[in-house]
Amino acid sequence: MIRRLPGAARVSRRTTGAFLRHTATAFGGVAVAGQLAGPLFPRGLPAPGWVTAGSAAVCVLWGAYRARPVPLVRQEFRRPDTTVVVEAGDLFAAPGHLVVGFCDTFDTAPADGRLIHEDSVQAQLLRRRYDGDLDRLDAELSAALAHVVPQSRELRADKPLGKLDRYPLGTVAVLGAPPRLVFATAYSRLGRDLVASSGVEDLWFGLNRLWDAVDRRARTDSVAMPLVGSGLARMDYLDQDSLLRLILMSFVARSREGAICRELRIVLRPADLANVSVPEVRAFLRSMAEGLAGR
């Protein structure tokens, strides 16, 4: 379970602000150009209405172009052919399939924030992909987990809220249907105190099981995932930069055995950017790509 900002709203405000800023700058440039060009047309511009409309359209298009999301890092790999993109934005607006982290009980009911934080990716999944329909999400999870034997079952007296079956870490429940699957991956344990925890070994193991599932179901597609482990999974001893490198290293190492997916997109929260060194991540990916190319 990963703490997120009210991401869509924040990213939307940021994008809208950038659009308005760049559009206003373009209008200012057009106004200055009009003043400079005025002496060339002493009788006025021909078809001034069309010129004004055309200038406005150009300014709006320029603002949209400059405000578009731009990948922070994009690295192509060969042997096998795959692309890794690191960007800041809205996970649920990213193209392709989604990865969402869960705890080992696959709890879904928020329980007033005691089980699922309202800003977490899981909460956004329920709101934005299932329109708040908890029964439908639970039904799809039950169907996806039908072939998995629970590792243990809690007593209601020991776990007063949520589900009781515990599944092995690394379990991946594939929800939905192409072209928008959801890979629900269990990489943290939910304690009886309702606090989720995970470790580096747990996350590494869970990522390997995730890549196996993606390989089976989305090898030719794009997959988007958040910076798993950066919030409520209690991995505070690893900062965002280290978590990002761990995910990238896991993906590239597993890719040496064969293509996992056509493209992996890691979507960062805007708040994570202050803790991620983009130049170092770019150099890290480039070095791995060069190492694979030399094999």
Backbone as a ProteinNet text record, in pm:
[ID]
protein_1_A
[PRIMARY]
MIRRLPGAARVSRRTTGAFLRHTATAFGGVAVAGQLAGPLFPRGLPAPGWVTAGSAAVCVLWGAYRARPVPLVRQEFRRPDTTVVVEAGDLFAAPGHLVVGFCDTFDTAPADGRLIHEDSVQAQLLRRRYDGDLDRLDAELSAALAHVVPQSRELRADKPLGKLDRYPLGTVAVLGAPPRLVFATAYSRLGRDLVASSGVEDLWFGLNRLWDAVDRRARTDSVAMPLVGSGLARMDYLDQDSLLRLILMSFVARSREGAICRELRIVLRPADLANVSVPEVRAFLRSMAEGLAGR
[TERTIARY]
84.9	0	87.5	64.3	158.5	88.1	142.9	82.9	106.6	-3.6	8.7	-62.9	-18.5	-90.1	-221.2	-314.5	-430.9	-380.8	-310.8	-223.4	-287.3	-402.5	-461.5	-489.1	-542.2	-575.8	-450.1	-345.8	-223.4	-155.6	-145	-82.6	-163.4	-297	-382.4	-361.8	-354.4	-331.9	-197.3	-96.2	37	39.7	-23.5	-27.1	-106	-220.6	-301.6	-225.9	-154.5	-75.6	32.2	99.3	202.8	141.6	25.2	-42	-76.5	-134.9	-173.1	-50.3	56.6	178.3	240.2	253	315.6	224.7	93.3	0.9	7.9	11.1	20.9	152.2	259.5	388.4	381.3	314	300.1	216.6	108.9	27.3	110.4	194.5	280	374.9	431.4	521.3	450.1	327.3	249.5	216.7	183.7	150.3	270.8	388.2	509.4	536.6	520.7	543.3	445.4	320.3	221.1	258.1	310.4	352.1	469.2	563	677.5	637.5	536.5	495.1	395.3	342.7	240.6	281.3	403.1	442.9	447	456.3	459.9	323.2	216.1	79.6	6.6	41.1	-19.8	-170.6	-222.8	-368.9	-436.7	-361.8	-418.4	-392.8	-405.9	-382.4	-494.9	-461.3	-566.7	-635.9	-769.1	-849.6	-806.3	-819.7	-770.3	-835.5	-961.7	-1029.2	-961.8	-926.8	-858.6	-719.8	-651.4	-517.7	-525.1	-623.9	-639.2	-672.1	-766.5	-805.1	-687.6	-615.4	-499.8	-393	-368.7	-267.6	-307.7	-437.8	-485.1	-470.1	-503	-490	-344.6	-254.1	-111.7	-65.8	-110.7	-71	-121.4	-246.4	-302.8	-227.6	-200.4	-125.9	14.5	78	210.6	205.8	103.6	89	67.3	-15.5	-40	86.8	161.9	285.3	386.5	403.4	503.5	460.9	328.8	279.7	265.4	289.6	270.6	368.3	326.4	419.2	540.5	657.5	780.9	852.8	890.1	960.3	1086.5	1109.2	1232.2	1350.3	1327.2	1430.5	1364.1	1429.9	1383.2	1506.3	1508.3	1622.6	1575.1	1629.8	1597.9	1705.2	1660.8	1750.9	1742.2	1849.4	1853.7	1891.6	1848.5	1878.5	1829.3	1700	1589.4	1549.6	1467.9	1420.7	1313.1	1341.6	1244.8	1282.4	1189.2	1212	1170.9	1250	1218.2	1198.2	1086.1	1054.5	1031.3	1092.9	1066.4	1006.7	887.9	820.7	743.8	710.9	625.4	486.5	385.5	250.9	147.8	41	-74.8	-67.6	-48	-36.2	-155.4	-274	-394.9	-421.5	-342.7	-352.1	-247.4	-158.4	-52.6	-111.5	-54	-105.1	-69.1	-148.9	-116.1	-172	-113.3	-156.5	-100.6	-158	-117.9	-67.4	25.7	70.8	26.3	-39.2	-84	-40.5	25.8	72.2	-38.2	-38	-133.4	-55.3	-124.3	-66.3	-103.8	-53.6	-71.7	-214.8	-300.4	-441	-530.3	-473.6	-548.1	-672.8	-655.2	-766.1	-799.3	-927.2	-973	-1059.9	-1130.7	-1221.5	-1141.2	-1164.3	-1085.2	-1095.5	-1214.3	-1235.9	-1195.9	-1245.4	-1217.2	-1067.1	-993.1	-850.8	-765.9	-826.9	-748.7	-684.6	-743.5	-687.3	-625.8	-700.2	-654.9	-656.6	-540.6	-533.9	-602.5	-675.1	-754.7	-670.6	-542	-455.9	-370.2	-388.1	-305.1	-344.9	-256.6	-286.5	-406.6	-416	-530.1	-661.5	-663.9	-786.8	-819.8	-716.5	-740.2	-789.2	-734.2	-780.2	-929.8	-974.9	-1117	-1201.7	-1155.3	-1233.9	-1233.1	-1116.1	-1100.7	-1114.7	-1087.5	-1103.1	-1228.9	-1280.9	-1398.6	-1514.7	-1502.5	-1610.7	-1663	-1573.5	-1614.1	-1687.4	-1697	-1771.5	-1681.4	-1685.4	-1599.9	-1633.5	-1762	-1802.7	-1742.3	-1737.8	-1682.2	-1531.9	-1461.8	-1318.9	-1291.8	-1367.8	-1348.5	-1381	-1482.9	-1518.8	-1406.5	-1346.9	-1237.3	-1114.3	-1087.9	-976.2	-998.8	-1120.2	-1150.5	-1132	-1176.6	-1161.6	-1014.5	-937.3	-795.8	-714.9	-760.7	-687.4	-740.4	-837.9	-902.4	-804	-698.7	-603.2	-486.7	-486.6	-376.6	-421.6	-341.2	-373.2	-325.8	-416.6	-373.1	-265.4	-173.6	-65.3	-113.3	-209.2	-266.7	-398.1	-470	-595.2	-599.2	-625.5	-632.7	-767.2	-768.9	-893.3	-947.8	-1079.2	-1138.9	-1100.8	-1080.1	-1041.7	-903.1	-816.8	-681.4	-672.1	-760.1	-761.4	-904.2	-935	-1074.2	-1131.8	-1046.6	-1096.4	-1039.1	-1117.4	-1067.2	-1073.9	-997.4	-998.8	-907.2	-932.4	-861.2	-757.9	-776.6	-681.3	-553.1	-440.2	-310.3	-250	-204	-144.6	6.9	80.9	226.6	269.7	373.9	428.8	475.1	452.6	482.7	362.8	250.6	128.5	82.8	47.5	-0.4	-138.9	-237.5	-373.2	-392.8	-423.2	-440.5	-589.1	-621.9	-760.8	-793.8	-924.1	-969.3	-944.9	-945.6	-928.2	-842.6	-772.5	-693.7	-782.8	-732.2	-590.7	-553.5	-635.3	-608.2	-614.8	-519.1	-510.9	-455.4	-485.8	-426.8	-353.1	-222.9	-143.1	-137.1	-222.8	-228.3	-126.1	-18.8	92.5	110.7	120.2	136.4	284.7	331.8	473.8	493.8	385.5	398.4	306.6	340.3	260.1	178.8	53.4	-31.7	-37.1	19.6	21.5	-116	-125.8	-253.9	-287.9	-187	-211.9	-252.5	-274.1	-318.7	-212.6	-87	24.7	97.8	114.9	183.3	333.7	407.8	553.2	611.1	730	797.5	946.6	1025.1	1169	1224	1354	1415.8	1400.3	1421.9	1408.2	1265.5	1168.3	1027.5	995.4	1042.4	1014.4	1082.1	1208.1	1279.9	1209.8	1168.7	1097.5	964.3	891.4	763.1	777.7	883.5	907.3	934.4	1012.4	1039.6	911.6	823.5	695.5	608.1	618.2	544.3	590.9	723.9	775.2	730	722.4	673.5	530	445.2	305.3	294.5	374.4	372.4	419.7	522.4	573.2	464.2	382.9	276.6	162.2	129.7	5.7	24.5	144	158.9	293.1	347.3	483	496.3	395.1	404.6	346.5	315.7	243.5	327	266	325.9	266	349.8	306.3	352.3	261.4	292.8	281.6	375.2	371.9	418.9	374.6	422.2	554.8	605.9	727.7	687.7	668.7	618.4	715.4	657.7	738.8	773.1	727.5	770.6	678.7	573.1	480.5	449.7	337	287	339.8	433.3	487.3	601.1	625.6	726.8	865.6	904.9	1040.6	1114.4	1101	1156.1	1308.3	1372.6	1518.3	1573.1	1486.8	1526.6	1456	1532.6	1469.2	1416.8	1348	1286.3	1388.3	1504.3	1607.5	1654.6	1674.5	1719.8	1611.6	1486	1376	1365.1	1378.2	1369.5	1479.4	1600	1710.5	1689	1632.7	1604.8	1505.9	1399.8	1300.5	1363.9	1441.1	1505	1602.2	1680.7	1777.7	1706.7	1596.6	1520.7	1465.3	1410	1351.8	1458.1	1570	1675	1737.3	1759.2	1816.8	1724.9	1595.7	1500.2	1488.8	1507	1496.8	1609.5	1719	1828.3	1787.4	1683.4	1633.5	1537.8	1494.2	1399.8	1311.2	1248	1164.3	1049	1027.5	915.4	795.3	819	713.9	781.5	702.8	758.3	809.7	738.7	776.9	735.6	825.8	794.4	799.7	690.6	683.5	671	765.6	757.3	712.1	595.1	532.3	551.7	624.7	655.2	552.8	529.3	451.4	535.7	474	551.9	632.7	579.6	651.5	778.3	786.9	905.6	1024	997.3	1102.8	1217.4	1185.2	1290.5	1387.8	1347	1430	1487.7	1473.3	1525	1622.4	1743.5	1842.7	1824.9	1757.2	1728.2	1856	1958.1	2081.1	2145.9	2144.1	2205.1	2123	1991.8	1906.7	1929.2	1941.6	1967.4	2101.9	2203.3	2334.6	2329.8	2253	2238.2	2176.7	2070.5	2005.6	2095.7	2163.9	2251.3	2363.9	2419.2	2528.1	2479.6	2357.1	2303.5	2276.4	2225.8	2198.6	2327.4	2432.1	2560.7	2619.9	2599.4	2649.4	2581.4	2449	2376.8	2415.9	2439.4	2474.6	2609.5	2698.2	2829.8	2839.1	2727.1	2728.8	2729.3
-119.2	0	122.9	214	322.2	455.2	537.4	669.4	754.9	815.7	906.6	1036.2	1140.3	1266.3	1250.9	1344	1341.7	1368.5	1268.2	1285.1	1346	1293.8	1343.4	1492.4	1537.7	1679.6	1765.4	1719.6	1799.5	1806.7	1691.6	1691.2	1775.2	1765.1	1842.3	1992	2035.1	2177.9	2221.9	2136.4	2172.2	2183.1	2088.3	2089.7	2208.8	2236.1	2350.3	2480.7	2491.6	2612.4	2632	2521	2530.1	2569.9	2512.2	2546.2	2695	2746.7	2887.9	2977.9	2938.1	3020.1	3027.8	2912.6	2911.3	2976.8	2958.5	3023.4	3174.9	3224	3368.4	3423.4	3347.8	3391.3	3401.6	3304.3	3306.9	3426.4	3455	3571.9	3699.7	3705.6	3823.4	3837.5	3724	3728.5	3771.5	3722.9	3761	3910	3961.3	4103.8	4191.4	4151.6	4227.8	4221.2	4101.4	4086.9	4172.6	4182	4265	4411.7	4459	4598.3	4628.2	4534.4	4555.1	4549.6	4465.7	4451.1	4558.1	4634.6	4733.5	4832.1	4887.7	4984	4923.9	4795.1	4732.2	4727.8	4750.7	4746	4874.2	4986.3	5114.7	5117.4	5034.1	5031.1	4921.1	4860.7	4754	4618.4	4515.4	4379.2	4331.6	4255	4194	4084.2	4080.6	3980.5	3972.5	4084	4085.4	3979.5	3947.7	3846.7	3711.4	3671.9	3543.5	3544.2	3658.4	3667.7	3652.4	3718.4	3708.9	3566	3503.5	3366.6	3270.8	3290	3203.3	3220.3	3345	3370.8	3307.9	3319.6	3260.7	3108.7	3047	2901.7	2858.4	2933.8	2900.8	2911.8	3015.1	3033.4	2919.3	2877.1	2766.8	2637.2	2610.9	2490.2	2492.7	2609	2620.8	2593	2649.2	2624.4	2477.6	2409.2	2266.2	2185	2223.9	2151.6	2163.7	2286	2307.4	2245.5	2231.4	2178.6	2026.9	1963.2	1817.7	1747.1	1632.5	1556.9	1509.6	1531.6	1490.6	1389.5	1274.9	1176.7	1235.7	1205.3	1248.1	1169.2	1039.3	949.7	852.6	828.4	727	652.3	522.9	442.3	318.8	300.6	182.4	76.6	-47.6	-160.5	-251.2	-317	-419.1	-552.5	-658	-793.1	-813.8	-813.9	-799.2	-652.8	-627.9	-492.5	-454.1	-353.6	-302.1	-159	-83.2	57.2	81.3	159.6	200.2	351.2	394.1	536.6	569.1	675.4	728	866.5	887.8	1015.7	1053.2	1180	1228.8	1253.6	1213.4	1235.7	1153	1124.8	1052.9	908	816.3	674.3	625.5	668.6	616.4	677.9	777.4	833	773.6	691.7	632	526	508.9	407.7	267.2	170	30.7	-22.7	-131.6	-200.4	-130.6	-162.2	-98.7	-202.3	-158.8	-237.3	-164.2	-236.4	-177.8	-269.8	-213.8	-292.5	-321.2	-442.1	-483.7	-546.8	-566.2	-643.3	-790.2	-876.2	-1020.1	-1067.4	-982.8	-1019.2	-966.9	-889.5	-829.2	-756.8	-682.7	-601.8	-490.6	-455.8	-352.6	-246.6	-283.2	-189.3	-85.1	43.3	146.3	143.1	109.2	107.8	241.3	349.3	484.8	513.9	458.1	484.6	395	306.5	219.7	104.5	66.4	-39.2	17.7	103.4	160.6	312.5	373.5	519.8	581.7	687.8	748.4	802	829.7	881.3	772.6	647.4	539.4	503.9	432	384.8	290.5	207.3	116.3	192.7	299.7	379.2	442.7	489.7	546.4	440.4	319.5	210.6	188.1	182.2	160.6	274	397.4	511.6	525.5	510.3	551	437.2	315.5	203.8	122.3	130.8	52.9	141.1	271	365.5	345.9	308.9	290.5	160.6	72.6	-53.1	-156.4	-161.2	-252	-397.6	-428.7	-567	-618.6	-533.8	-577.3	-601.1	-513.3	-532	-660.6	-685	-805.9	-931.4	-922.3	-1038.5	-1072	-970.9	-996.2	-1049.6	-998	-1049.1	-1195.4	-1228.6	-1366.6	-1460.9	-1418.7	-1502.9	-1520	-1411.8	-1418.1	-1500.8	-1505.8	-1578.7	-1718.8	-1760.5	-1890.3	-2006.3	-1989.8	-2099.7	-2093.8	-1992.9	-1975.6	-2025	-2109.4	-2160.5	-2059.7	-2010.5	-1916.1	-1977.9	-1894.9	-1942.3	-1968.1	-1888.1	-1903.8	-1826.7	-1843.8	-1771.2	-1716.3	-1588.8	-1522.7	-1549	-1539.2	-1540.4	-1398.6	-1387.3	-1253.9	-1183.3	-1257.7	-1194.9	-1132	-1187	-1133.9	-1022.1	-1027.9	-924.8	-872.7	-767.9	-722.8	-664.3	-622	-558.5	-627.6	-626.4	-673.4	-823.4	-870.1	-1010.6	-1092.2	-1222.9	-1309.8	-1398.8	-1433.1	-1519.4	-1443.3	-1507.6	-1450.5	-1531	-1458	-1522.2	-1503.4	-1592.1	-1578.3	-1445.6	-1384.8	-1265.4	-1300.3	-1209.7	-1235.3	-1280.2	-1306.3	-1343.2	-1227.3	-1257	-1154.9	-1194.3	-1110	-1129.9	-1038.3	-1096	-1017.7	-986.9	-858.8	-813.8	-751.1	-747.5	-678.8	-758.6	-687.2	-749	-658.6	-716	-633	-530.3	-412.2	-371.9	-300.7	-316.6	-243.8	-340	-431.1	-521.2	-447.6	-501	-452.9	-569.6	-552.6	-654.1	-616.9	-681.1	-655.8	-746.2	-688.5	-767.8	-748	-859.5	-855.9	-854.1	-743.4	-733	-691.3	-674.2	-633.4	-719	-729	-802	-703	-735	-651.1	-713	-643.9	-696.5	-694.2	-761.5	-762.3	-624.7	-538.4	-399.4	-314.1	-379.7	-314.9	-221.8	-250	-173.5	-262.3	-213.4	-289.8	-272.5	-379.2	-371.8	-459.9	-422.7	-498	-475.7	-560.3	-546.3	-556	-532.9	-536	-673.7	-780.4	-914.7	-941.9	-895.9	-913.6	-842.4	-718.1	-640.8	-702.7	-744.4	-805.6	-933.3	-1015.9	-1138.8	-1106.5	-1008.7	-970.8	-915.9	-839.1	-785.6	-898.8	-998.5	-1111.3	-1185.7	-1204.5	-1271.2	-1181.7	-1050	-956.8	-966.9	-969	-977.6	-1108.5	-1216.7	-1343.1	-1326.9	-1260.8	-1242.1	-1150.3	-1043.5	-951.8	-1023.5	-1106.4	-1182.4	-1271.1	-1331.5	-1420.7	-1345	-1225.2	-1158.9	-1031.3	-971.7	-838.9	-822.2	-927	-920.6	-817.5	-799.6	-707.1	-569.6	-543.6	-421.5	-330	-215.6	-119.7	-140.6	-130.3	-148.9	-29	28	143.4	103.4	151.9	119.9	239	247.4	354.2	314.4	400.4	371.5	289.4	158.2	72.8	74.5	73.9	73.9	210.4	317.4	452.1	516.4	445.6	509.4	427.1	358.7	294.2	153.8	106.3	-28.2	-31.3	79.2	87.6	46.3	98.9	79.3	212	278.6	412.8	415.7	298.6	295.8	301.9	293.9	314	438.7	536.1	655.2	628	726.8	707.8	676.7	740.8	718	572	519	380.3	282.1	311.7	225.6	221	337	343.1	258.8	269.8	191.5	41.8	7.8	-133.2	-190.1	-114.7	-159.6	-172.1	-71.2	-73.5	-189.9	-212.7	-321.9	-456.5	-471.4	-595.8	-620.3	-516.2	-530.9	-565.6	-494.5	-518.6	-656.6	-695.5	-827.5	-937.2	-923.6	-1024.8	-1022.6	-906.3	-895.2	-968.5	-993.5	-1066.6	-1209.1	-1259.2	-1392.7	-1390.2	-1272.5	-1258.7	-1137.6	-1089.6	-970.3	-991.6	-895.5	-901.6	-827.8	-705.8	-626.4	-528.5	-472	-379.1	-251.6	-205.9	-80.8	-84.2	-43.5	-25.4	123.3	176.2	317.2	324.9	389	411.7	555.6	570	701.8	750.8	859	915.7	1020.4	1031.3	1143.8	1270.9	1384.4	1509.3	1528.6	1482.1	1498.5	1415	1309.2	1223	1285.4	1383.1	1435.4	1498.4	1557.4	1621.6	1519.2	1392.9	1288.4	1192.7	1226.5	1141.3	1223.5	1173.6	1240.3	1192.4	1271.4	1230.9	1206.2	1294.4	1265.7	1133.9	1102.8	977.3	856.6	869.1	760	739.4	849.5	838.9	768.5	807.4	743.9	597	566.9	429.7	340.8	387.5	310.4	298.1	407.5	403.2	302.2	298.5	203.7	59.3	33.8	-102.2	-137.9	-41.1	-66.1	-95.2	-19.4	-42.3	-175.8	-213.8	-342.4	-457.3	-446.3	-551.2	-555.1	-436.4	-431.5	-496.7	-494	-549.1	-698.5	-758.2	-902.2	-984.1
0	0	0	-89.9	-114.9	-98	-13.7	5.9	-117.1	-161.7	-274.4	-243	-307.4	-298.1	-371.3	-354.4	-440.4	-581.4	-640.7	-756.2	-877.2	-918.9	-1042.6	-1034.5	-917.9	-903.5	-905.7	-834.3	-828	-964	-1031.8	-1163.4	-1261.5	-1250.7	-1339.5	-1318.3	-1191.8	-1165.2	-1219.1	-1200.6	-1248.2	-1400.3	-1469	-1614.5	-1665.7	-1599.9	-1640.8	-1622.1	-1509.5	-1486.1	-1590.4	-1627.4	-1730.5	-1864.5	-1895.2	-2021.5	-2027	-1918.8	-1917.1	-1924.7	-1856.1	-1855.8	-1994.6	-2060.2	-2192.6	-2297.2	-2280.6	-2374.3	-2360.7	-2236.3	-2213.3	-2269.6	-2253.4	-2308.9	-2460.6	-2523.1	-2668.6	-2713	-2639.4	-2673.1	-2662.6	-2558.7	-2545.2	-2661.6	-2705.6	-2820.7	-2946.8	-2965	-3084.1	-3079.6	-2958.1	-2945.8	-2982.3	-2933.8	-2966.7	-3115.8	-3173.8	-3317.4	-3396.6	-3347.4	-3415.9	-3413	-3301.2	-3291.4	-3385.2	-3393.2	-3480.8	-3627.5	-3656.8	-3796.3	-3837.9	-3741.9	-3774.2	-3883	-3875.7	-3979.1	-4120.5	-4131.2	-4263.4	-4328.3	-4247.9	-4300.2	-4260.2	-4324.1	-4285.3	-4302.4	-4390.6	-4412.3	-4329.3	-4238.5	-4156.5	-4217.9	-4135.6	-4180.6	-4271.4	-4374.9	-4455.1	-4374.7	-4382.2	-4309.9	-4163.9	-4090.7	-3952.3	-3863.4	-3890.2	-3809.1	-3819.1	-3942.9	-3962.8	-3901.3	-3910.8	-3852.1	-3700.4	-3638.6	-3492.9	-3450.7	-3522.7	-3489.2	-3507.9	-3616.5	-3641.3	-3536.1	-3496	-3392.3	-3259.6	-3226.8	-3101.9	-3104.2	-3217.8	-3229.8	-3214.5	-3277.4	-3266.4	-3121	-3050.2	-2910.3	-2822.9	-2845.5	-2767	-2795.4	-2922.2	-2958.6	-2898.4	-2899.1	-2839.4	-2688.4	-2622.3	-2478.7	-2448.6	-2529	-2508	-2532.8	-2634.3	-2666.1	-2553.4	-2500.3	-2396.1	-2262.5	-2239.9	-2112.4	-2112.7	-2226.3	-2234.7	-2140.6	-2084	-1998.3	-2079	-2026.5	-2093.2	-2004.5	-2057.8	-1974.9	-1913.5	-1787.4	-1723	-1776.6	-1794.2	-1846	-1942.5	-2052.6	-2147.8	-2198.3	-2177.5	-2216.7	-2293.1	-2411	-2490.4	-2469.3	-2461.3	-2443.7	-2566.4	-2593	-2697.8	-2634.5	-2697.4	-2648.2	-2505.6	-2480.3	-2574.4	-2593.2	-2693.6	-2720.8	-2619	-2540.8	-2444.7	-2410.7	-2358.8	-2324.7	-2180.4	-2109.5	-1972.9	-1971.7	-1917.1	-1906.8	-1760	-1712.3	-1578.3	-1596.9	-1543.2	-1562.4	-1437.3	-1425.4	-1317.2	-1373.8	-1302	-1352.9	-1281	-1353.5	-1300.8	-1347.3	-1254.9	-1289.1	-1369.4	-1333.4	-1396.2	-1533	-1570.8	-1705.2	-1798.2	-1743.3	-1824.6	-1917.2	-2036.3	-2128.7	-2084	-2126.3	-2102	-1971.1	-1926.3	-1804.8	-1681.4	-1565.4	-1439.9	-1339.9	-1255.3	-1141.5	-1015.8	-924.3	-798.3	-685.1	-585.1	-472.4	-372	-317.8	-215.1	-99.7	10.9	120.3	102.4	189.2	170.3	194.1	253.1	271.4	158.8	69.2	-41.6	8.7	117.3	168.6	70.5	66.4	-27.3	39.9	147.9	213.3	291.2	268.8	336.3	487.9	541.6	687.5	749.1	689	739.2	746.5	649.6	643.8	730.8	808.9	896.3	819	707.7	623.9	495.7	428.1	301.6	314.7	303.2	312.7	191.4	214.2	107.2	-8	15.9	-89.9	-154.5	-113.5	-165.8	-308.2	-376	-511.2	-508.7	-403.6	-393.5	-387.2	-308.6	-299.1	-433.3	-504.7	-637	-735.1	-721.9	-808	-789.6	-666.4	-638.6	-695.4	-676.6	-723.1	-874.6	-935.2	-1074.4	-1174.5	-1132.8	-1225.3	-1198.2	-1074.1	-1037.7	-993.8	-1013.1	-980	-838.4	-746.1	-608.1	-580.3	-679.1	-663.3	-596	-464.1	-387.6	-415.5	-433.3	-459.5	-589.9	-691.5	-820.1	-808.1	-737.5	-717.4	-640.1	-533.6	-453.9	-534.8	-619.2	-701.4	-799.1	-859.5	-952.9	-879.8	-759.9	-681.5	-643.5	-601.7	-563.5	-681.4	-798.5	-917.5	-954.1	-943	-980	-880.6	-754.3	-650.6	-627.5	-707.3	-684.3	-693.1	-772.9	-792	-693.2	-604.8	-509.7	-372.3	-310.6	-177.1	-72.8	13.4	116.6	205.2	249.7	335.6	477.9	521.5	655	660.4	771.4	789.2	931.7	941.7	1070.6	1138.4	1270.5	1345.6	1353.3	1349.6	1355.2	1485.4	1590.9	1717.4	1708.9	1622.1	1608.2	1504.8	1404.3	1298.9	1287.8	1359.9	1368.9	1240.6	1149.4	1027	904.8	797.3	668.8	650.3	551.7	512.5	603.1	606.6	699.8	631.9	505.2	435.3	403.6	430.8	396.5	281.9	179	62.8	66	1.2	0.6	-61.3	-4.9	-67.1	-208.5	-299.7	-439.7	-519.8	-451.3	-523.4	-610.2	-734	-827.3	-875.9	-852.5	-902.1	-1022.8	-1137	-1259.5	-1276	-1274	-1277.5	-1411.9	-1443.5	-1563.6	-1689.5	-1800.2	-1931.7	-2018.9	-2117.7	-2210	-2276.5	-2308.3	-2300.4	-2171.3	-2063.8	-1939.2	-1821.5	-1813.6	-1700.5	-1578.7	-1462.1	-1337	-1272.7	-1251.5	-1183.8	-1036.2	-957.3	-813.6	-746.2	-696	-644.3	-494.3	-422.5	-276.6	-242	-191.9	-156.5	-11.4	65.9	205.7	293.1	419	517	599.1	619.3	703.4	842.1	940.2	1075.9	1139.7	1251.1	1323	1377.2	1384.8	1423.9	1305.4	1188.4	1065.1	1006.8	1038.4	983.1	882.9	760.3	656.1	669.2	641.5	645.7	536.6	491.6	387.4	401.6	335.9	337.2	196.6	184.1	53.1	-11.2	66.3	11	-31.5	48.9	13	-117.4	-128.9	-249	-370.9	-356.4	-468.5	-514.1	-418.6	-452.6	-520	-464.6	-523.4	-663.8	-688.5	-822.6	-921.7	-880.7	-970.8	-1007.2	-909.7	-939.8	-1028.7	-1006.7	-1091.9	-1236.1	-1258.1	-1395.5	-1461.1	-1383.1	-1439.3	-1491.3	-1410.8	-1450.6	-1571.5	-1573	-1687.6	-1813.1	-1799.5	-1913.3	-1973.4	-1886.5	-1935.8	-1999.2	-1947.8	-1988.8	-2069	-2069.4	-2131.7	-2199.4	-2256.8	-2311.4	-2422.8	-2504	-2617.9	-2586.9	-2460.9	-2425.1	-2336.3	-2301	-2208.7	-2070	-1968	-1830	-1748.1	-1669.9	-1585.2	-1439.3	-1358.8	-1216.3	-1134.2	-1008.6	-920.6	-856.9	-771.8	-698.4	-576.4	-597.1	-489.9	-372.2	-251.3	-130.2	-75.9	-142.6	-101.9	1	44.3	136.9	259.4	256.3	376.5	398.4	317.3	335.6	436.2	503.2	607.9	559	442.4	393	400.8	513.8	528.8	525.3	544.7	541.8	400.2	300.2	161.4	110.3	59.9	6.1	-135	-190.8	-322.2	-430.1	-422.6	-522.6	-518.9	-399.4	-385.1	-429	-395.2	-437.4	-589.6	-651.5	-796.8	-860.8	-810.5	-866.2	-843.5	-728.8	-700.7	-802	-830.8	-928.7	-1066.7	-1105.2	-1237	-1248.7	-1145.1	-1148.4	-1158.2	-1084	-1089.5	-1229.5	-1289.8	-1423.8	-1527.4	-1523.5	-1622.6	-1602.1	-1476.4	-1449.3	-1500	-1475	-1522.5	-1673.4	-1735.6	-1881.9	-1952.3	-1883.6	-1946.6	-1983.7	-1918.2	-1949.9	-2068.4	-2109.3	-2219.1	-2196.3	-2302.6	-2293.9	-2196.9	-2108.3	-2014.4	-2071	-2117.9	-2181	-2276.3	-2364.5	-2463.8	-2397.8	-2293.8	-2228.6	-2082.8	-1995.4	-1854.4	-1823.6	-1768.9	-1730	-1578.4	-1514.3	-1371	-1350.2	-1291.2	-1277.7	-1134.1	-1120.6	-990.1	-950.4	-821.3	-771.1	-783.6	-807.8	-809.1	-681.6	-567.5	-441.1	-434.8	-517.5	-516.2	-588.9	-673.1	-759.9	-681.4	-567.4	-488	-431.5	-424.9	-365.7	-469.1	-596.7	-704.3	-787.8	-805.1	-889	-1032.7	-1113	-1251	-1331.4	-1324.6	-1400.7	-1360.6	-1230.8	-1187.2	-1231.1	-1229.3	-1278.3	-1427.3	-1502.4	-1646.3	-1671.3	-1595.9	-1611.8	-1570.1	-1465.7	-1417.1	-1525.3	-1587.7	-1694	-1816.5	-1850.6	-1967	-1948.1	-1825.9	-1801.4	-1812.3	-1764.4	-1774.4	-1920.1	-1998.8	-2138.9	-2214.9	-2184.5	-2250.6	-2211	-2084.2	-2039.6	-2110.8	-2132.2	-2202.7	-2349.2	-2409	-2550.4	-2575.4	-2474.4	-2491.7	-2469.5	-2427.7	-2401.5	-2529.6
[MASK]
+++++++++++++++++++++++++++++++++++++++++++++++++++++++++++++++++++++++++++++++++++++++++++++++++++++++++++++++++++++++++++++++++++++++++++++++++++++++++++++++++++++++++++++++++++++++++++++++++++++++++++++++++++++++++++++++++++++++++++++++++++++++++++++++++++++++++++++++++++++++++++++++++++++++

